[in-house]
Structure formats: structure tokens, C-alpha cells
Amino acid sequence: MGIVSRGFQGRRRDDDDRLPPGQYLVEDFPVLSAGPTPRVPRERWEFTVGTEDGRTHRWTWDELMALPQETPTVDLHCVTKWSKLGTTWQGVSLDVLFEDVESAADHALVHSYGGYTTNLPVEDLLDGKAWIVHRFDGEELAPQHGGPARLLVPHLYLWKSAKWVRGIHLLDEDHPGFWETAGYHNYGDPWREQRYEGD
Amino acid sequence: MRGRLPWRAARLREVRVETATARTLVFEVPGWPGHLAGQHVDVRLTAGDGYTAQRSYSLAAPPDGELVALTVETVPDGEVSPYLTEVMEPGDLVEIRGPVGGWFVWRPASRAPVLLVGGGSGIVPLMAMIRERRRVGSRAPFRLVYSLRDPESRYYAEELRRPDPGLDVTYLYTRAAPDGVSRPAGRVTLADLAEGGWPTGFEADCYVCGPTGFVEAAADLLLALGHAPERVRTERFGPTGG
């Protein structure tokens, strides 16, 4: 047990087993990002997947909308300690987008409009674990939450769910992204409290 | 890869009253490795039965040996901040982990002009930068645009009143301006940032910190003025984010 703070009681959270260690529940939807909010018009938006041998797969907004849509309801966990449970999104599973992508790469580097990047293993994008989402709670995704479209990888801390997503590069070697080179953990599993480098 | 950031025991040494609801807490943290202005820490509280709660807080001051200063605003009905601001007394212990964050920081080697835009408690990491500039004797020109509700909610009021060559301070009051201030109370505008900031040709580094709505508005205005997006760094605070 850690050092006891005299007089601290805390607010018991009814031991919600959906809450990873060190997290607390919020009802609103906090916004965290490193710079100004990019505004990307849908007619100029595109999403690409680039493979390790240099091929690029490309989708326009209309092409993304024409793909099979899913409405995952998931819990969100931010490294700054808040968690938001039972959020509902609409978007396209990465499994659908990767159907025609031939690649043996193990690593993915995600790029955003605005220059943000984040890395994760390819296997964390597949098998129903990740989506490109464009609606939240039945509404179009607001720019401050990553609209028009963001990546959603709910089993990792939220900084991996890149806002304003623009593309994914598949790579033979791991390439740490923006926060991963600024002291944060390379993988970011909330259940193992992988917040910072070395955790 | 370095080792895991350890939790360190932090003993409260001093409490300074900033406003009716904000306190600066100065902790002694044996083994503290130092930090950059703009970084933050995680604070962990443990109750007698082992229950713990963690939150992140910006560092309010530059490195000073083993002293770590946080300025904490009481969040009504909060779990951690009321303990820090109302219950803790000098001698009491918490645990602190850090420093954390390598983006929203000002490095003393930088000569570029700096524009600090703070809303409410968003002044805290910006004040660490102002104090760091003074501490190292930097001549980088700083401008601070500080948006706040009314004169009573001003943090660091006395210190910011003292002359600090190379630092210009502009206050924007959103609800009630003091006598003698000609700008009507209201939210930050393009003109405020044009007058209180730097011409875009100066290629200033801009740091914007405050509640989400404020940061969104101020960052958009800086872009509208022509500042390059990559020179605008933001940190968003909210009752639930900080």
C-alpha cells in the first residue's frame, strides 16, 4: 500500500469492474490535444493505408460511407486518468478496410491531419478491435473530438485513437509516434497502467 | 529505455493562498530529478483502507532542488482537489510521480519570442515558464494574455504586478473588469490577441492553456491571425481534465 494521506477518505466508486486501475469516471467528454483543432472538409478528406512495399490504398469520404458500418459501444480510458463508459460510435471496422491490403508488416504508424502520429502493433487494429469512426452518440463527430473521422482503439489509452485520422503506414519496424517519443508508453494498455515510458 | 518513473513521498511544506478557491502547495520531494517549465505531475492519495485516487496537476514553478509547487483550484464536489486545498496541512504526505510531458514545455535555450495565452487556472504552467525565464536570466521576449473572470480570480497577482523586464502582461476580464480598464468585459477576441501578442512575422512560440472552450477559441484566433499551427501548443484543462 502507498503512503497514507492523513484525513483522505476519497469517494468509493462502487468498485466498477469496467474501470482500470488509477482511473476515475466522468460523465462529460473532456478534450485533450497538443495543438489547434484541424478543420478538414469532407470533400477534401481521404484515408490511406500504405504498405511496407510502397503500395497505397485510398478511400474518399463517400467511399468510406459506402462501406459496411458498425456501431460499437465501448469504454474510453484516457492516460490523464478519466474514463468514460458506454460510448456509442459509428464507423468502419479496420478489418473491412484491410480486406484487400496485402501486408506482412507487424507495426503501424497512424498519421493525422495536423501532423499528429501514434504507433501500435497491427494486430491491435484487427479482429474487431479498431474502427475509423465518424459519428459519436448519433451525431456527426465534432472537430474537437477528431471529426470528421478518427481512429478508435478502445482497448488502449485514448492517445492511440488518433483524432483527424488521415492514414496508416504499415511498417516492418516499430516507429514511435508523437506522445511515445515524449515520454509516454509505447503500447499503452490501461489495464496494466502503461502510462509512461518504463511502466 | 529508462526505468519506471517512481512514486515519491511528498511532504507538504507551505500553502499559499492564490484566490478564494485556489492554493499553491509547495512539497518537499526527496530525490526529485528536476523538470522543465510546463510539465506536470501525477498526484496519488491513499486512504487508510488502501483506496487510492490519482490526478494530474501542472507544475507551477521551475526546478528548485527538491521543491515541487502545484497550484490547485478546488473543483466543487471533486474527489482530490478539495482534499489538497482544504484538508491538507504542512507536514502531511501525498505521493508524486513525474515529471511528465515533453511537448507543452518552454526550454531556456530558446530565443524565440513567446506568447502565453492563459484562461483561468490555465495560467499555472504558463507561470512556470515566466518564472523559469526569470530564474535563468533569459532575454527571450515574453507576452502573457491572461483571461479571467474578474480581478478577484487572478492567480499570482502580486508577483505579476512586479516589473519583469521583457514580460508584458495583458489581462482580459470576461465578467467584471476593474475600474479604469477600458476594454469591456468579454471573451477573448482577435483584437485582444493581435494587440497582446506578437506579429506573425516574429514566429513566436504560442502556448495556450485553459478550459476547452477557451483553448479552442484562442487557438482558432491565433491561426486566423496567421500563426503557424505547428507553433501553437495547447493544453486543455477542465474540471474533469485537471
XYZ file of C-alpha atoms in Angstrom, chain B residues 68-226:
159
model
C 7.705 20.963 -6.202
C 4.977 23.627 -6.402
C 1.445 22.935 -7.647
C -1.413 25.416 -7.839
C -4.710 23.644 -7.335
C -8.189 25.029 -7.921
C -10.905 23.457 -5.809
C -13.315 21.596 -8.053
C -16.700 21.744 -6.325
C -17.683 18.207 -5.408
C -14.268 16.983 -6.561
C -12.612 13.968 -5.025
C -8.976 15.061 -4.881
C -8.742 18.853 -5.172
C -10.816 19.664 -2.040
C -8.506 17.414 -0.047
C -5.423 19.188 -1.397
C -6.783 22.714 -0.924
C -8.877 22.389 2.229
C -7.777 19.382 4.286
C -4.015 19.054 3.842
C -1.747 20.777 6.320
C 2.007 21.261 6.316
C 3.691 18.010 7.264
C 1.060 15.838 5.557
C 2.097 13.403 2.835
C 0.982 12.554 -0.677
C 2.814 10.669 -3.433
C 4.040 12.380 -6.578
C 5.217 10.885 -9.850
C 6.913 12.797 -12.615
C 7.804 14.980 -14.281
C 5.592 14.102 -17.239
C 5.087 15.618 -20.679
C 7.689 16.815 -23.135
C 5.583 18.919 -25.512
C 3.923 21.783 -23.665
C 7.273 22.993 -22.318
C 9.469 26.057 -22.627
C 13.201 25.392 -22.816
C 15.538 28.127 -21.575
C 17.858 27.741 -24.585
C 15.100 29.057 -26.864
C 15.480 32.673 -28.001
C 12.189 32.844 -29.901
C 9.527 35.299 -28.733
C 6.896 33.611 -26.620
C 3.175 34.264 -26.407
C 1.430 32.777 -23.406
C -2.360 32.693 -23.542
C -3.985 31.523 -20.343
C -7.591 31.137 -19.323
C -8.422 30.784 -15.622
C -6.364 28.065 -13.965
C -4.609 27.574 -17.310
C -2.192 30.236 -16.092
C -0.370 27.645 -13.940
C 2.040 26.027 -16.444
C 2.488 29.427 -18.138
C 3.567 30.918 -14.825
C 6.165 28.163 -14.506
C 7.547 29.373 -17.870
C 7.568 33.023 -16.754
C 9.381 32.065 -13.564
C 11.828 29.876 -15.459
C 12.640 32.757 -17.790
C 13.382 34.949 -14.777
C 15.311 32.205 -12.976
C 17.740 31.607 -15.844
C 18.012 35.291 -16.835
C 16.677 34.609 -20.321
C 16.154 37.596 -22.601
C 13.577 35.864 -24.780
C 10.698 38.345 -25.031
C 7.518 37.070 -23.381
C 3.953 38.289 -23.635
C 1.187 36.956 -21.453
C -2.504 37.336 -22.277
C -4.424 36.214 -19.209
C -8.180 35.787 -19.467
C -10.044 35.624 -16.184
C -13.482 36.215 -14.791
C -12.771 39.209 -12.546
C -9.861 40.751 -10.612
C -10.505 38.508 -7.610
C -9.821 35.343 -9.598
C -6.305 36.445 -10.552
C -3.576 33.942 -9.620
C -0.096 35.209 -8.713
C -1.479 38.755 -8.605
C 1.294 40.390 -6.623
C 4.103 38.656 -8.497
C 2.661 39.590 -11.893
C 2.305 43.206 -10.754
C 6.042 43.497 -10.138
C 8.015 44.722 -13.143
C 9.681 41.909 -15.066
C 11.675 43.370 -17.974
C 10.817 41.685 -21.254
C 7.486 40.374 -19.988
C 4.300 42.210 -20.993
C 1.061 41.222 -19.320
C -2.441 41.855 -20.655
C -5.498 40.980 -18.597
C -8.774 40.128 -20.302
C -11.711 40.171 -17.907
C -14.656 38.089 -19.033
C -17.285 39.040 -16.406
C -16.226 42.105 -14.434
C -13.365 44.437 -15.288
C -11.864 46.612 -12.560
C -12.263 50.392 -12.604
C -10.026 52.141 -15.081
C -9.939 49.279 -17.570
C -11.404 50.437 -20.868
C -11.854 47.011 -22.510
C -15.394 45.859 -21.813
C -15.680 42.529 -20.042
C -15.959 39.670 -22.537
C -14.360 36.649 -24.107
C -11.033 36.717 -25.917
C -11.169 38.340 -29.374
C -8.979 38.600 -32.437
C -8.100 42.162 -31.442
C -7.031 41.026 -27.970
C -4.543 38.551 -29.385
C -3.397 40.932 -32.109
C -2.649 43.630 -29.531
C -1.434 41.465 -26.682
C 0.527 39.006 -28.819
C 3.247 39.152 -31.450
C 3.036 39.931 -35.166
C 3.115 36.616 -37.003
C 6.372 37.568 -38.737
C 8.104 37.264 -35.360
C 7.489 33.498 -35.480
C 6.615 33.353 -31.822
C 6.069 30.124 -29.960
C 2.495 30.234 -28.658
C 1.341 28.310 -25.582
C -2.394 28.230 -24.937
C -3.783 26.694 -21.760
C -7.206 26.805 -20.186
C -10.654 25.250 -20.283
C -11.518 23.506 -23.546
C -13.813 26.223 -24.921
C -11.243 28.905 -24.214
C -8.388 26.945 -25.782
C -10.435 26.120 -28.871
C -11.361 29.786 -29.316
C -7.896 31.202 -28.629
C -6.082 28.662 -30.820
C -8.508 29.313 -33.695
C -7.924 33.064 -33.336
C -4.149 32.601 -33.428
C -4.485 30.632 -36.662
C -6.804 33.296 -38.064
C -4.132 35.900 -37.278
C -1.673 33.862 -39.316
